[in-house]
PDB file of C-alpha atoms in Angstrom:
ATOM      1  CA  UNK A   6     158.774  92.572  76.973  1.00  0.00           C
ATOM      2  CA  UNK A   7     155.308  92.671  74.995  1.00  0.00           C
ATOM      3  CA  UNK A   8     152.602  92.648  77.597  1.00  0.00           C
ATOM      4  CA  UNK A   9     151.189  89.505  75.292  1.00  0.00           C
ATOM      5  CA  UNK A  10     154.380  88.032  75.822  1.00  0.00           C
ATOM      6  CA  UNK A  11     154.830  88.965  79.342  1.00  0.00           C
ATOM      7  CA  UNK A  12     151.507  87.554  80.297  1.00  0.00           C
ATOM      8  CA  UNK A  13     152.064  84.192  77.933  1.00  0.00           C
ATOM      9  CA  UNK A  14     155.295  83.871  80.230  1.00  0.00           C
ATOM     10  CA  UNK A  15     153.960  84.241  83.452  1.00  0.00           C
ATOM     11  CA  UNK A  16     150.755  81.943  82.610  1.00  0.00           C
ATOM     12  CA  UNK A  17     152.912  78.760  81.774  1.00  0.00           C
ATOM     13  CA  UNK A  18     155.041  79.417  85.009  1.00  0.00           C
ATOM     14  CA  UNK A  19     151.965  79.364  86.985  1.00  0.00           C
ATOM     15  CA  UNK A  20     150.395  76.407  84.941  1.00  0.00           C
ATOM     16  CA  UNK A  21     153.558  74.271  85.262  1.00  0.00           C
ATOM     17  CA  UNK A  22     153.861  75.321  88.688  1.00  0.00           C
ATOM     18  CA  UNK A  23     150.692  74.173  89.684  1.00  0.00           C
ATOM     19  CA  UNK A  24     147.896  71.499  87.874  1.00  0.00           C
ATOM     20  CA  UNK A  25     145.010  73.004  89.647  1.00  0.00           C
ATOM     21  CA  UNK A  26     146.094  76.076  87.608  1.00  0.00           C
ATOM     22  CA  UNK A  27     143.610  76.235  83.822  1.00  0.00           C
ATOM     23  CA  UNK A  28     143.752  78.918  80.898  1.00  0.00           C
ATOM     24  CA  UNK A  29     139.908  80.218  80.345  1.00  0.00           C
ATOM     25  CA  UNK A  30     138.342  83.863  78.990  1.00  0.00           C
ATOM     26  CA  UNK A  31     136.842  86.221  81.192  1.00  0.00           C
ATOM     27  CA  UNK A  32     135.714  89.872  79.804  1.00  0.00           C
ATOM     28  CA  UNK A  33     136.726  88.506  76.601  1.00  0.00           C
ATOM     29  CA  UNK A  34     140.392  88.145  77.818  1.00  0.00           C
ATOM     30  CA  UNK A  35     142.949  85.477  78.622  1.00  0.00           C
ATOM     31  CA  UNK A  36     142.807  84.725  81.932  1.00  0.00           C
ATOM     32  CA  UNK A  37     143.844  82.335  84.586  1.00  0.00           C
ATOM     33  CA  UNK A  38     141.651  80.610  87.297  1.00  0.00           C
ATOM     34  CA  UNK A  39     141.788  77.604  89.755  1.00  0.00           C
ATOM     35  CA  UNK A  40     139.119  75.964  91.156  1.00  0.00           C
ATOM     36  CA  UNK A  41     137.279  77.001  88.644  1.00  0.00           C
ATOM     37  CA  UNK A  42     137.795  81.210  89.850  1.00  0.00           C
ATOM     38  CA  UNK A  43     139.345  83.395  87.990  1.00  0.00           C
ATOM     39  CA  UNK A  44     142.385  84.969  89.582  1.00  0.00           C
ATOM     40  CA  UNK A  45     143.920  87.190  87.275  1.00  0.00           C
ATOM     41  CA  UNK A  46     143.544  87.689  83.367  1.00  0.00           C
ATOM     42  CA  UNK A  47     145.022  90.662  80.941  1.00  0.00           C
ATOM     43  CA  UNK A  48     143.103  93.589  79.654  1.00  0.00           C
ATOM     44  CA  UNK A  49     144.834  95.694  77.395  1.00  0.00           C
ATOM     45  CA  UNK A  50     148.171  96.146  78.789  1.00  0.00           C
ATOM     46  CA  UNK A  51     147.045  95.363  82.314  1.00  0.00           C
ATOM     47  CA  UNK A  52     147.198  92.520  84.241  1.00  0.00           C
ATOM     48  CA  UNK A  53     144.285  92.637  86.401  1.00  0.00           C
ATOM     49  CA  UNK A  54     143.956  90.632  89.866  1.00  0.00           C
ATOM     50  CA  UNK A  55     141.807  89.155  92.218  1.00  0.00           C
ATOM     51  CA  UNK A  56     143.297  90.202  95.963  1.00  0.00           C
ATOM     52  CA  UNK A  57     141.548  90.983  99.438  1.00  0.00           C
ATOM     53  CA  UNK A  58     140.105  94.125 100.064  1.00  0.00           C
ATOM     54  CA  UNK A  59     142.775  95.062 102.050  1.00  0.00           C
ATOM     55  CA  UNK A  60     145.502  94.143 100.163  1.00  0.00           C
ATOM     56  CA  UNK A  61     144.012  96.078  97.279  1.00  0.00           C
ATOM     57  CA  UNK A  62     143.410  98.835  99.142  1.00  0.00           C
ATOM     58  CA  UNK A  63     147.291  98.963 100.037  1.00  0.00           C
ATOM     59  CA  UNK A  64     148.824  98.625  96.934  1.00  0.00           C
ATOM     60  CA  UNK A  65     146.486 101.876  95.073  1.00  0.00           C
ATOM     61  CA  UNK A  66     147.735 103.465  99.117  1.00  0.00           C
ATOM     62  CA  UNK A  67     151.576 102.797  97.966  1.00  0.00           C
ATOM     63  CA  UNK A  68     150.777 103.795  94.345  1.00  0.00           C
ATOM     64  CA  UNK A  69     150.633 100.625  92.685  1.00  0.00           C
ATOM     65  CA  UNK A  70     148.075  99.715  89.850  1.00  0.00           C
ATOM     66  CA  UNK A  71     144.572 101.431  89.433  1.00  0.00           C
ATOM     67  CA  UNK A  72     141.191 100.220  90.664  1.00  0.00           C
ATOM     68  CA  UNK A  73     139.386  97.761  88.296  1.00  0.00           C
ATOM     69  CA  UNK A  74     135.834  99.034  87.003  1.00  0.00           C
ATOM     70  CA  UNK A  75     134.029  96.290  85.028  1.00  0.00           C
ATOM     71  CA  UNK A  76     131.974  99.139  83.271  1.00  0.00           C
ATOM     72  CA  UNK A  77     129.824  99.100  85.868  1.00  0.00           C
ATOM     73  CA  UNK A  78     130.531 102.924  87.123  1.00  0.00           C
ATOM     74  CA  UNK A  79     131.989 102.140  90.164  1.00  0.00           C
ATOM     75  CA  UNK A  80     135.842 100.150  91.493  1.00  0.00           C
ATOM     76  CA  UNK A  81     135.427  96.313  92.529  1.00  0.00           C
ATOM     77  CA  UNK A  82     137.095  96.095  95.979  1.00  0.00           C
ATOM     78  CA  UNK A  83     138.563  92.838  95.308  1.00  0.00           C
ATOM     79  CA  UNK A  84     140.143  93.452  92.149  1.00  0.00           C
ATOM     80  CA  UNK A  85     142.973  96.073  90.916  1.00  0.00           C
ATOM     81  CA  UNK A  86     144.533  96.616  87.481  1.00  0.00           C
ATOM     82  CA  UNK A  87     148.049  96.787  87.344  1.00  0.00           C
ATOM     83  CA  UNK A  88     149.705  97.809  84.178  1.00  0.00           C
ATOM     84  CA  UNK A  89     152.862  97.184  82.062  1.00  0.00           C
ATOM     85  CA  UNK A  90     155.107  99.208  83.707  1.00  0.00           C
ATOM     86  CA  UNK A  91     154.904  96.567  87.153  1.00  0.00           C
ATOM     87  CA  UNK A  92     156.095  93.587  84.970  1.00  0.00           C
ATOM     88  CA  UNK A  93     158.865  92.716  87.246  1.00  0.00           C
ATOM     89  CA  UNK A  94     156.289  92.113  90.035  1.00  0.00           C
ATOM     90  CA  UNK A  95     153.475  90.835  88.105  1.00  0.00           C
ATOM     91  CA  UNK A  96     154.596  86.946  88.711  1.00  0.00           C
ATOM     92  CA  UNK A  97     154.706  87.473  92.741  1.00  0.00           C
ATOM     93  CA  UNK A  98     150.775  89.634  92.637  1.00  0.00           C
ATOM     94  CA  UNK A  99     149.678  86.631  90.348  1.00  0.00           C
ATOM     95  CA  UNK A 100     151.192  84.237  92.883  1.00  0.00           C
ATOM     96  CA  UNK A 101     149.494  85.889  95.649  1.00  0.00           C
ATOM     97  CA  UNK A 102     145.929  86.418  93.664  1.00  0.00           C
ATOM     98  CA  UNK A 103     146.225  82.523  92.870  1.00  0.00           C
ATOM     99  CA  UNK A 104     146.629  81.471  96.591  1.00  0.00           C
ATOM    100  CA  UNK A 105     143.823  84.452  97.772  1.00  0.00           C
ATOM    101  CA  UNK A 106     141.249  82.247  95.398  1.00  0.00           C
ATOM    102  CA  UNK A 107     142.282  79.075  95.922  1.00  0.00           C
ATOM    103  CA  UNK A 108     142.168  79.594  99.902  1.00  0.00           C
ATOM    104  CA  UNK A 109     138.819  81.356  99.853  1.00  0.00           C
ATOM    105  CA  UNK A 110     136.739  78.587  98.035  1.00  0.00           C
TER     106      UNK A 110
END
């Protein structure tokens, strides 16, 4: 699937899954927050997510997704890019980004 498509998809199973769940832009991408935080939004053909340290830290250990760089020079702990080729898993990280935010406001 497109990685437009794919994201499209997984967006309206969060949003009907869950009112608190909005569409918004972030780094001039579609992204999704709740309480008002973004927890994950696409940049290029990467879906990019909000997760504890820790849990970010474990996926790049097990060789999943890349560290996210805002441009800034240097990895934000708390966030990881994870690209087309982990569709299949993107709805369970986005799941578990959604309830990291949601929990830590």
């Amino acid at each position: 699937m497109h990685t437009e498509e794919a994201f499209d998809a997984l967006a309206q199973r969060l949003l009907d899954a869950d009112e608190r769940v909005e569409r918004g832009r972030m780094m001039h991408s579609e992204g999704l927050r709740t309480a008002g935080r973004f927890f994950a939004f696409l940049r290029h053909d990467e879906l990019v997510l909000k997760l504890p340290a820790e849990r970010v830290r474990e996926l790049l250990a097990g060789g999943v997704g890349r560290p996210f760089d805002a441009g800034k020079g240097r990895p934000m702990k708390e966030w990881i890019c994870v690209g087309s080729g982990e569709q299949a898993d993107w709805g369970a990280y986005a799941s578990e980004a959604r309830e990291f935010v949601a929990s830590s406001g």
